[in-house]
Every structure is written in C-alpha cells, then in structure tokens.
PDB file of C-alpha atoms in Angstrom:
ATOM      1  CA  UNK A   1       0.000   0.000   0.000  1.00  0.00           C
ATOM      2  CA  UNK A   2       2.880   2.315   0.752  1.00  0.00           C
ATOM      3  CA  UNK A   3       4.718   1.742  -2.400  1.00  0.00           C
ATOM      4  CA  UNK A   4       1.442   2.308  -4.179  1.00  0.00           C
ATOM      5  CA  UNK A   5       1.003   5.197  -2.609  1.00  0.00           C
ATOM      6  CA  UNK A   6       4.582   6.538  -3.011  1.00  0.00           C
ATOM      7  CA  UNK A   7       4.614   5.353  -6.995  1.00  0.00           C
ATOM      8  CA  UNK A   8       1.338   7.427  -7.888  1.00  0.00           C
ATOM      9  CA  UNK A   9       3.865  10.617  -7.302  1.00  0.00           C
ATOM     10  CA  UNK A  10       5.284   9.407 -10.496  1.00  0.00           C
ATOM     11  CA  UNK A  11       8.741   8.075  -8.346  1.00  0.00           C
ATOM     12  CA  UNK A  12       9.967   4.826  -8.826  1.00  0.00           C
ATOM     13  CA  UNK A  13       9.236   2.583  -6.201  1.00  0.00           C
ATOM     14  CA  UNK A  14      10.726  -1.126  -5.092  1.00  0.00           C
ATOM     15  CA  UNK A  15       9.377  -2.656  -2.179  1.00  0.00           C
ATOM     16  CA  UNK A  16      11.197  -5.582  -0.113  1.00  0.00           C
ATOM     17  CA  UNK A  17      10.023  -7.892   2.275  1.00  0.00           C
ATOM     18  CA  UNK A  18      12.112  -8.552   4.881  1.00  0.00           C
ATOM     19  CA  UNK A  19      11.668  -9.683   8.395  1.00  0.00           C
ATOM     20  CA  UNK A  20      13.888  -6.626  10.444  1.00  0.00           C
ATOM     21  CA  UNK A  21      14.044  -8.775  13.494  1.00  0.00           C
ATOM     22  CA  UNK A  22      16.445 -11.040  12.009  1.00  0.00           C
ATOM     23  CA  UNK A  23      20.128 -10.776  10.704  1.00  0.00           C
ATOM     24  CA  UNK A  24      18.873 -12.586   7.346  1.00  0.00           C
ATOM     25  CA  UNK A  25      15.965 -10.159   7.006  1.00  0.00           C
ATOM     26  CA  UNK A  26      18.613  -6.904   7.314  1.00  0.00           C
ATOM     27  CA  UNK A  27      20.731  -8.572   5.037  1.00  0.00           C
ATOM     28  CA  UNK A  28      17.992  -8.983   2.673  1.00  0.00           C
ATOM     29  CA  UNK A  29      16.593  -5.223   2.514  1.00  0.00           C
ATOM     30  CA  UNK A  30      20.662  -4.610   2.090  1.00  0.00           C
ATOM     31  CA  UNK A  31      21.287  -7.038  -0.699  1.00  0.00           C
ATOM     32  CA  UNK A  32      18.276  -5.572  -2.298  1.00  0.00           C
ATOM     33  CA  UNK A  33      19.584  -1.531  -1.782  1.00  0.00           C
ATOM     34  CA  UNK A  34      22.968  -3.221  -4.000  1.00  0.00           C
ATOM     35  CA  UNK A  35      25.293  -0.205  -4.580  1.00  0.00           C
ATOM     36  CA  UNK A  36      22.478   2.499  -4.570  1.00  0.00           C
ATOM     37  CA  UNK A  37      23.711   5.580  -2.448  1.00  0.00           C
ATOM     38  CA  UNK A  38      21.417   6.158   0.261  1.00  0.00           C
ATOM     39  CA  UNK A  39      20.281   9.369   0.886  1.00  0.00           C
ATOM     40  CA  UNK A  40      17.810   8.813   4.357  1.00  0.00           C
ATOM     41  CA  UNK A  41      17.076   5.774   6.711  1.00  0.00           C
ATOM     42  CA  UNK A  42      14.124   6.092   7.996  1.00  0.00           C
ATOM     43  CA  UNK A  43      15.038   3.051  11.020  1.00  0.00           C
ATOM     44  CA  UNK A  44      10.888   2.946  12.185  1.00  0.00           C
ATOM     45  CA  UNK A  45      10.348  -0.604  12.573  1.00  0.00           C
ATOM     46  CA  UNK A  46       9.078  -1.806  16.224  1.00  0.00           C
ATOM     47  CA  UNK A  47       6.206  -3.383  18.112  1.00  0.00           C
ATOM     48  CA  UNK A  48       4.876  -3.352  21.246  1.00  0.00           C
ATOM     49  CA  UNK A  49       3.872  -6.138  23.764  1.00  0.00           C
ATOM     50  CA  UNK A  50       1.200  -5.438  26.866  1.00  0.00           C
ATOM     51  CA  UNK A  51       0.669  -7.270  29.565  1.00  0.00           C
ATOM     52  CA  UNK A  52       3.166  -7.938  33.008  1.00  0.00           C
ATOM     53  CA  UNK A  53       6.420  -8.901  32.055  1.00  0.00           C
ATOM     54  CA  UNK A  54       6.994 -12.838  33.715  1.00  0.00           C
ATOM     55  CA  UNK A  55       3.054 -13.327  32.158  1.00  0.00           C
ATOM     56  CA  UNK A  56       4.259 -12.735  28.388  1.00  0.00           C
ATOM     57  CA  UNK A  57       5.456 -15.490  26.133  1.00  0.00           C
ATOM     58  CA  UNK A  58       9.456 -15.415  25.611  1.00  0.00           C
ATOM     59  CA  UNK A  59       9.210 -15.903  22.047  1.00  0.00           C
ATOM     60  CA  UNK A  60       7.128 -12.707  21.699  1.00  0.00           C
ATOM     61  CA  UNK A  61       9.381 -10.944  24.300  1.00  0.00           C
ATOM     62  CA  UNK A  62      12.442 -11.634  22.223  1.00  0.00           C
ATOM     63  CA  UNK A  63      11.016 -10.712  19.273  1.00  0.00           C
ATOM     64  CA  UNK A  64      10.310  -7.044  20.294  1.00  0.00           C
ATOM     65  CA  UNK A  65      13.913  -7.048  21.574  1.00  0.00           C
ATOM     66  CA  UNK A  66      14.870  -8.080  18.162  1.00  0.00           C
ATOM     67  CA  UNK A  67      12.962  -5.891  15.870  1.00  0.00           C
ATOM     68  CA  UNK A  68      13.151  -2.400  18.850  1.00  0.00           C
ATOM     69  CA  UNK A  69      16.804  -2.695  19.081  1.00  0.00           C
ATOM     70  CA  UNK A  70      18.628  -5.537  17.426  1.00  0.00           C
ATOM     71  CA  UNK A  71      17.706  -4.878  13.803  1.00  0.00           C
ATOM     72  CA  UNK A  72      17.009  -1.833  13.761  1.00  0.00           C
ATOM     73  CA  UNK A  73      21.188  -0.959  15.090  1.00  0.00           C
ATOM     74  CA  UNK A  74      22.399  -3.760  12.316  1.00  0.00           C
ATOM     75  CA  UNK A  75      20.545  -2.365   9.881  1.00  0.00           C
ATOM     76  CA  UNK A  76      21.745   1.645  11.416  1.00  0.00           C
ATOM     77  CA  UNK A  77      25.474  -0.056  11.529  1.00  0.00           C
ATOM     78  CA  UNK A  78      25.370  -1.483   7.670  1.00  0.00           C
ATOM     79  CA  UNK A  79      24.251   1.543   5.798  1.00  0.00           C
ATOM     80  CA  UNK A  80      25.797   4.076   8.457  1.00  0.00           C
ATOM     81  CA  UNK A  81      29.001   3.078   7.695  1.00  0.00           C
ATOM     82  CA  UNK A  82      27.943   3.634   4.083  1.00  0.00           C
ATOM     83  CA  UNK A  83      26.798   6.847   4.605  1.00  0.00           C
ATOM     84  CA  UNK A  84      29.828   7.867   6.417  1.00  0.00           C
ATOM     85  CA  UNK A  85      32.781   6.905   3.986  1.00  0.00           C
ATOM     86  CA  UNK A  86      30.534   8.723   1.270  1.00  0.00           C
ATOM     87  CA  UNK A  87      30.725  11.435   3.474  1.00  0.00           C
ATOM     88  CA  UNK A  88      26.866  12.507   3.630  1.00  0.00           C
ATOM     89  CA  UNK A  89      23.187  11.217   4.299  1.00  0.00           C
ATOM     90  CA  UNK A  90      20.731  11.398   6.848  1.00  0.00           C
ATOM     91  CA  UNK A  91      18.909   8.945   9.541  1.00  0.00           C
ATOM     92  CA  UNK A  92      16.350   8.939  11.278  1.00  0.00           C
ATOM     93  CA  UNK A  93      15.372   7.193  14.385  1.00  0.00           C
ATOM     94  CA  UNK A  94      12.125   6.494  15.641  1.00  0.00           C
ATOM     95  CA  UNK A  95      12.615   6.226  19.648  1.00  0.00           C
ATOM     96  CA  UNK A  96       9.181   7.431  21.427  1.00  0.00           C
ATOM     97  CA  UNK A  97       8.598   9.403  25.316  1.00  0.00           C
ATOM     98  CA  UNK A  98       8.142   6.122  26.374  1.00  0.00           C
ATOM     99  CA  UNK A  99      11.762   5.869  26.588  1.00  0.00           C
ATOM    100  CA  UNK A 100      11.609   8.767  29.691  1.00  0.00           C
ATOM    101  CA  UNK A 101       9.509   6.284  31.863  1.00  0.00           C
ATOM    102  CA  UNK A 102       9.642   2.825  33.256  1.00  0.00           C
ATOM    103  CA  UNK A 103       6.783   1.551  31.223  1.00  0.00           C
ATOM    104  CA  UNK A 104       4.919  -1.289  34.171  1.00  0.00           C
ATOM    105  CA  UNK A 105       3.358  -3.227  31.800  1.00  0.00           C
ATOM    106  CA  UNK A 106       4.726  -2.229  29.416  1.00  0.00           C
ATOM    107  CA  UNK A 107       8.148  -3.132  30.437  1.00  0.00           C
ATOM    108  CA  UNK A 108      10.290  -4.232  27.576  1.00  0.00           C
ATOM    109  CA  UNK A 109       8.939  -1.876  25.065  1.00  0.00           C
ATOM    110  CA  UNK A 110       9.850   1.393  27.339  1.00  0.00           C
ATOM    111  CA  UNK A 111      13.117  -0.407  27.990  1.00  0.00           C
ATOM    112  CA  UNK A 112      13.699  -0.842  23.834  1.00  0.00           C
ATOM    113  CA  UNK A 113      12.972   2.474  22.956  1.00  0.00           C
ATOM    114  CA  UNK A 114      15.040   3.830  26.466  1.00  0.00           C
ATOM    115  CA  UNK A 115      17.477   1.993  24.266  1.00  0.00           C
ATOM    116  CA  UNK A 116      16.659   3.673  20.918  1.00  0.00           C
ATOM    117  CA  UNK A 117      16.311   7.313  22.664  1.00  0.00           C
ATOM    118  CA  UNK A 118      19.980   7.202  23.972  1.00  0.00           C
ATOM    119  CA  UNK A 119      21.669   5.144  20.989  1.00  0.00           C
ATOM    120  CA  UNK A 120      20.723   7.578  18.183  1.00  0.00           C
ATOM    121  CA  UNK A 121      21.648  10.651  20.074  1.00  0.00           C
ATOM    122  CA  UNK A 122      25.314   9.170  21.273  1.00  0.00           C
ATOM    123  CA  UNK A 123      25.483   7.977  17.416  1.00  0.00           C
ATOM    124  CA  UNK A 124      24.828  11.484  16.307  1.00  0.00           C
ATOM    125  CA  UNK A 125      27.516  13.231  18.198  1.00  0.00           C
ATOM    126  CA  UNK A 126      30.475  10.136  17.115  1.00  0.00           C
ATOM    127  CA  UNK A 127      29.171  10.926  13.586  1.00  0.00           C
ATOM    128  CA  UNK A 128      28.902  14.855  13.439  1.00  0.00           C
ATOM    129  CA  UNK A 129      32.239  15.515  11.906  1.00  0.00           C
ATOM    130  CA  UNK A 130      31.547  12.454   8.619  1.00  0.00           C
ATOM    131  CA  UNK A 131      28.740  14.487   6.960  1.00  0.00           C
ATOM    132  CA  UNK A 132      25.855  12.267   8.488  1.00  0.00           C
ATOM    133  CA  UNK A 133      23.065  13.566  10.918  1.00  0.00           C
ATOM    134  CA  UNK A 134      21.537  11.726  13.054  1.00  0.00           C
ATOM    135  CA  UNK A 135      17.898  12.639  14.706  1.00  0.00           C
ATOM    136  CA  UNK A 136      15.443  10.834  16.914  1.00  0.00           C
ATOM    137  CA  UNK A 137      11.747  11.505  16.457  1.00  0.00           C
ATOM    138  CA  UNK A 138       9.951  10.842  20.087  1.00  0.00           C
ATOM    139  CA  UNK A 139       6.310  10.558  19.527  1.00  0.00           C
ATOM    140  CA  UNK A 140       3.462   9.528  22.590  1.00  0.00           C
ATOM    141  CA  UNK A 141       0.659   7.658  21.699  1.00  0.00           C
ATOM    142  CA  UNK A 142      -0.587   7.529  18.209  1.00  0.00           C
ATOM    143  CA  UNK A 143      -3.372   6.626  16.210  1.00  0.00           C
ATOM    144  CA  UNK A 144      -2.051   3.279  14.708  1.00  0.00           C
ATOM    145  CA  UNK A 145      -2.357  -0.362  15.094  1.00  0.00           C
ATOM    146  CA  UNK A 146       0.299  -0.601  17.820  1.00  0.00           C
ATOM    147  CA  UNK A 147      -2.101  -1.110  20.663  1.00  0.00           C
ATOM    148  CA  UNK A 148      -4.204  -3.927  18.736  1.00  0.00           C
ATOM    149  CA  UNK A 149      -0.969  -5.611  18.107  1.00  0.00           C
ATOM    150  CA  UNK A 150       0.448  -5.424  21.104  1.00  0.00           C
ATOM    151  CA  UNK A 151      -2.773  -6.700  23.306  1.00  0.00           C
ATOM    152  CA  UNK A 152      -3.229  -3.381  24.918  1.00  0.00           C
ATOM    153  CA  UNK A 153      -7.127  -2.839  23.411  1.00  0.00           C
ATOM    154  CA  UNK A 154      -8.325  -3.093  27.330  1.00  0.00           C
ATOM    155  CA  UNK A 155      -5.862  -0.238  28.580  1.00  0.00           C
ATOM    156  CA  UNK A 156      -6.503   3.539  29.097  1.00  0.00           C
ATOM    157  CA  UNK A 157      -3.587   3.991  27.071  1.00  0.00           C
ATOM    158  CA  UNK A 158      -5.134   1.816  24.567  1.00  0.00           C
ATOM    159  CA  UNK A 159      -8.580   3.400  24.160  1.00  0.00           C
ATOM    160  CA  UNK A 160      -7.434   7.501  24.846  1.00  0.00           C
ATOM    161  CA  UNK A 161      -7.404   9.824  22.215  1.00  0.00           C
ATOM    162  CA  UNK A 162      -3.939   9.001  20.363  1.00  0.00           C
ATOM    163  CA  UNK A 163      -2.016  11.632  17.714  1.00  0.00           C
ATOM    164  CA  UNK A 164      -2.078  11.949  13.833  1.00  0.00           C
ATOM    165  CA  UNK A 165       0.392   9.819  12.138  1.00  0.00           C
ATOM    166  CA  UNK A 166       0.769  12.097   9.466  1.00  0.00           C
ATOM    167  CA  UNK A 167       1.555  14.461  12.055  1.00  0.00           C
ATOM    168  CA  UNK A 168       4.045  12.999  13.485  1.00  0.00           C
ATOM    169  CA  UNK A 169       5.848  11.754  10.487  1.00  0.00           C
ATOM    170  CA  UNK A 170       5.672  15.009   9.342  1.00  0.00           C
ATOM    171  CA  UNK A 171       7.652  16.163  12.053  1.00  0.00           C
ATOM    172  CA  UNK A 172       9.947  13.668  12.048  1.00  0.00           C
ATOM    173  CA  UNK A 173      10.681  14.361   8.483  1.00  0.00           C
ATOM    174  CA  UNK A 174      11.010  17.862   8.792  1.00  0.00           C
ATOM    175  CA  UNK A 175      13.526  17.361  11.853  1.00  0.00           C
ATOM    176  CA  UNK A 176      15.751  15.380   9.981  1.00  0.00           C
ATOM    177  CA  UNK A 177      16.067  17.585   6.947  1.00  0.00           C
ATOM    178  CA  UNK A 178      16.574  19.971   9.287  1.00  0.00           C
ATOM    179  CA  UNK A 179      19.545  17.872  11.330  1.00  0.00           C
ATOM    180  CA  UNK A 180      18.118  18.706  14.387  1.00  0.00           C
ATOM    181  CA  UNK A 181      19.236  16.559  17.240  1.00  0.00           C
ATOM    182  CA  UNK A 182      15.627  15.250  18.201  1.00  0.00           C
ATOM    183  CA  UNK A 183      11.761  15.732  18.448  1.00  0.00           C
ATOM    184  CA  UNK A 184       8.765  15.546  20.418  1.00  0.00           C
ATOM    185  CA  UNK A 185       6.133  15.912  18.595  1.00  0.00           C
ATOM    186  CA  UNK A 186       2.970  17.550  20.031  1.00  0.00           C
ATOM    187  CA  UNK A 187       3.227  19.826  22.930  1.00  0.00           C
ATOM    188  CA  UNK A 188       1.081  17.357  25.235  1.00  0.00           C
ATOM    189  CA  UNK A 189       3.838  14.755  24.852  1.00  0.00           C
ATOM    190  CA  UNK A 190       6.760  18.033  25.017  1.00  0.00           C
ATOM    191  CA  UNK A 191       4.645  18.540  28.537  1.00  0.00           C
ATOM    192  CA  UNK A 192       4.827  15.139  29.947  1.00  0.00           C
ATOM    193  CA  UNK A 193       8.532  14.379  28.625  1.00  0.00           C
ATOM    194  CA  UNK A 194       9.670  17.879  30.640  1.00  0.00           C
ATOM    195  CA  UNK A 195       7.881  16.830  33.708  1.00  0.00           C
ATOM    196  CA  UNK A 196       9.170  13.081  33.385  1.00  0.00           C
ATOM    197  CA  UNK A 197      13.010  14.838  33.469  1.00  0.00           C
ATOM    198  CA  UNK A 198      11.444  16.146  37.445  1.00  0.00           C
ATOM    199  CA  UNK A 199       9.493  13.262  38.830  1.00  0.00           C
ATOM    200  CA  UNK A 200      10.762  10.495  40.381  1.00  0.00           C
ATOM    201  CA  UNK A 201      10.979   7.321  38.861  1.00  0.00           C
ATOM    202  CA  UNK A 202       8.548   5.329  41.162  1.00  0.00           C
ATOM    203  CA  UNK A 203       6.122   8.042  40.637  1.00  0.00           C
ATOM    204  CA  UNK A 204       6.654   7.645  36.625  1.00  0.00           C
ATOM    205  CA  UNK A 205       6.168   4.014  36.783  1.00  0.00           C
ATOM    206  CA  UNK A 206       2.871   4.323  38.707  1.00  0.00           C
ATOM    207  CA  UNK A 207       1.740   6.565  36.872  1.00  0.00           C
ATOM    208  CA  UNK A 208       2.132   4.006  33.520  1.00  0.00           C
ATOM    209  CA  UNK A 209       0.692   1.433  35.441  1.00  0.00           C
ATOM    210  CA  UNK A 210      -2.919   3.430  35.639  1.00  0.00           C
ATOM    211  CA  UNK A 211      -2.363   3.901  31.728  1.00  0.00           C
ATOM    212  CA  UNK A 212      -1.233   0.866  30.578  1.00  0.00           C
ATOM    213  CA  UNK A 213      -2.519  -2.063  33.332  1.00  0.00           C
ATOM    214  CA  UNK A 214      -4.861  -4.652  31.840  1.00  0.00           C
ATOM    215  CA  UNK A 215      -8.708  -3.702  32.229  1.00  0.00           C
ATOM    216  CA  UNK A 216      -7.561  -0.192  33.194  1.00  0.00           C
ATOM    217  CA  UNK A 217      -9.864   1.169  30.141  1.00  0.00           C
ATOM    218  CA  UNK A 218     -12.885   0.268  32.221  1.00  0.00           C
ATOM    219  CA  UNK A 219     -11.603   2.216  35.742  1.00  0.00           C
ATOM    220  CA  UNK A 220     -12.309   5.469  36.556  1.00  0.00           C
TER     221      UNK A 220
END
C-alpha cells in the first residue's frame, strides 16, 4: 500500500520484504539496496507487547527485543558506515517518550525504545564531523495499530485519544532535513517528557501502570 502510494507521485518505487528482526531479514533489505547511495534511513520498525512482564510469552518478548533494538542498530550499523565513507546522508530514528519512563506493563517496550532514545543521540555526536546527521523523532501515543498488536485494546492507554500519524511523520521528516538533534512531537507529549526529566521514577512508573494495566480502560 505504501509503495502504491509513493509510486502514484510518479517516483519509482521497489518494495522488499524482509523480516527486520532477524540478521537474514537486514541482510535482505541490504542485498536488495545493492550499490544504490542512500540518501535517508528512515530506522521505524518496532512493536509493542502489553501485559506484566513474567506473564508474556518469551518468544514474543524476544522478538520485540529483536525488531526495537537488534535490527534496527544492524541495519543503522550497515548503511551508516555507508553513509559515512561517502561522506553525507541522513537517519532517522524512531525512539518514542516512552523511553523517559519505566513503562509497568509495558516493560520491555519502554526499555527498547530507552534503548533507541539514547543510541541515536550518542550515534549522532560520534558521527557529526563524517557528513551524516543523526535525529530521533519521540512521539506519545498515536493513532495506529500498535495497541491492537500489542494486546493493549483493554488499557486507558489503549482506548485515549492518540495523535495523527501524518503528524508525526511530518515532524519527524522535517527534523531530519533539518539535522536537528531530536523531536517531540505535540506539545502534550513536550509537557509530559519535561515533567518526566522532574518526577521520580517510582512516581513515573505508577503513573504508567494506571495507563497501561490490563482492564484499566474500564476504571475510573
């Protein structure tokens, strides 16, 4: 649907599937790039997973592990290094305010993107003198299918009014053209992230808890 989208702009468009929680998969959207320059890397892949942490199924703990953080540095490492002996380009991360609060149950999605929110900006300041920017877009909540996937459909978190996506690509977009270090988009989420920086962190992870325990959609 993308690609459609994208080609009626009259731009050439290939699409690849690859699994980005794998090595293979990485190396497949790379083997299909060849020896195209690329200009921006959009790294947005990730998932969530709901639910307390020792009640979810390893498999599908790993797996957000995998895609959050393992594949999407490989696949930042690969054409990074590409983009730095050329000498320019442009990447963007897609790390989230989550990463400013333990997320209770929500635990190893906060942690991945805790992860993401500190790797792109420490990447960004080790690559500042090649010709490469790095930025990391932080959005809150938005209005995708993240919550459905991720089991979360019976959370406050789950059911609240969530953000445009076009907004917030939009913004991500515009702060990477722009090289700007990062962004939070929308000044409710600018809000929470400045009074995360001031609360302390048992207060942070309670509050989560009343957003993102299961049945908390149906409490007051």
């Amino acid at each position: 649907q993308a690609a459609e989208a994208l080609g009626s702009h009259g731009v050439t468009v290939e699409a690849i599937e690859a699994d980005l929680a794998t090595e293979e998969g990485v190396d497949r959207l790379i083997a299909g790039i060849g020896d195209r320059d690329v200009d921006l890397l959009f790294l947005n892949a990730g998932r969530g997973l709901g639910r307390g942490f020792v009640d979810q199924d390893w498999k599908k703990v790993r797996r957000i592990i995998d895609t959050n953080i393992t594949g999407t540095v490989y696949l930042a490492h690969q054409l990074g290094a590409r983009m730095a002996r050329r000498g320019r380009g442009r990447i963007l991360f897609t790390g989230s305010i989550a990463g400013f609060m333990p997320g209770t149950f929500q635990a190893v999605y906060n942690g991945t993107k805790a992860f993401i929110d500190s790797f792109s900006i420490a990447l960004r300041h080790e690559l500042r003198d090649t010709g490469v920017t790095v930025s990391v877009l932080m959005p809150g909540a938005t209005q995708t299918r993240f919550f459905e996937r991720a089991e979360m459909m019976d959370t406050k978190v789950g059911t609240d009014e969530k953000d445009n996506p076009a907004d917030v690509a939009e913004a991500g977009y515009e702060a990477m053209m722009d090289g700007e270090e990062q962004v939070i988009s929308g000044w409710k989420n600018k809000l929470q992230v400045a009074a995360a920086h001031v609360t302390p962190a048992g207060t942070l992870a309670e509050q989560h808890r009343k957003m993102a325990e299961p049945g908390s959609a149906s409490k007051d």
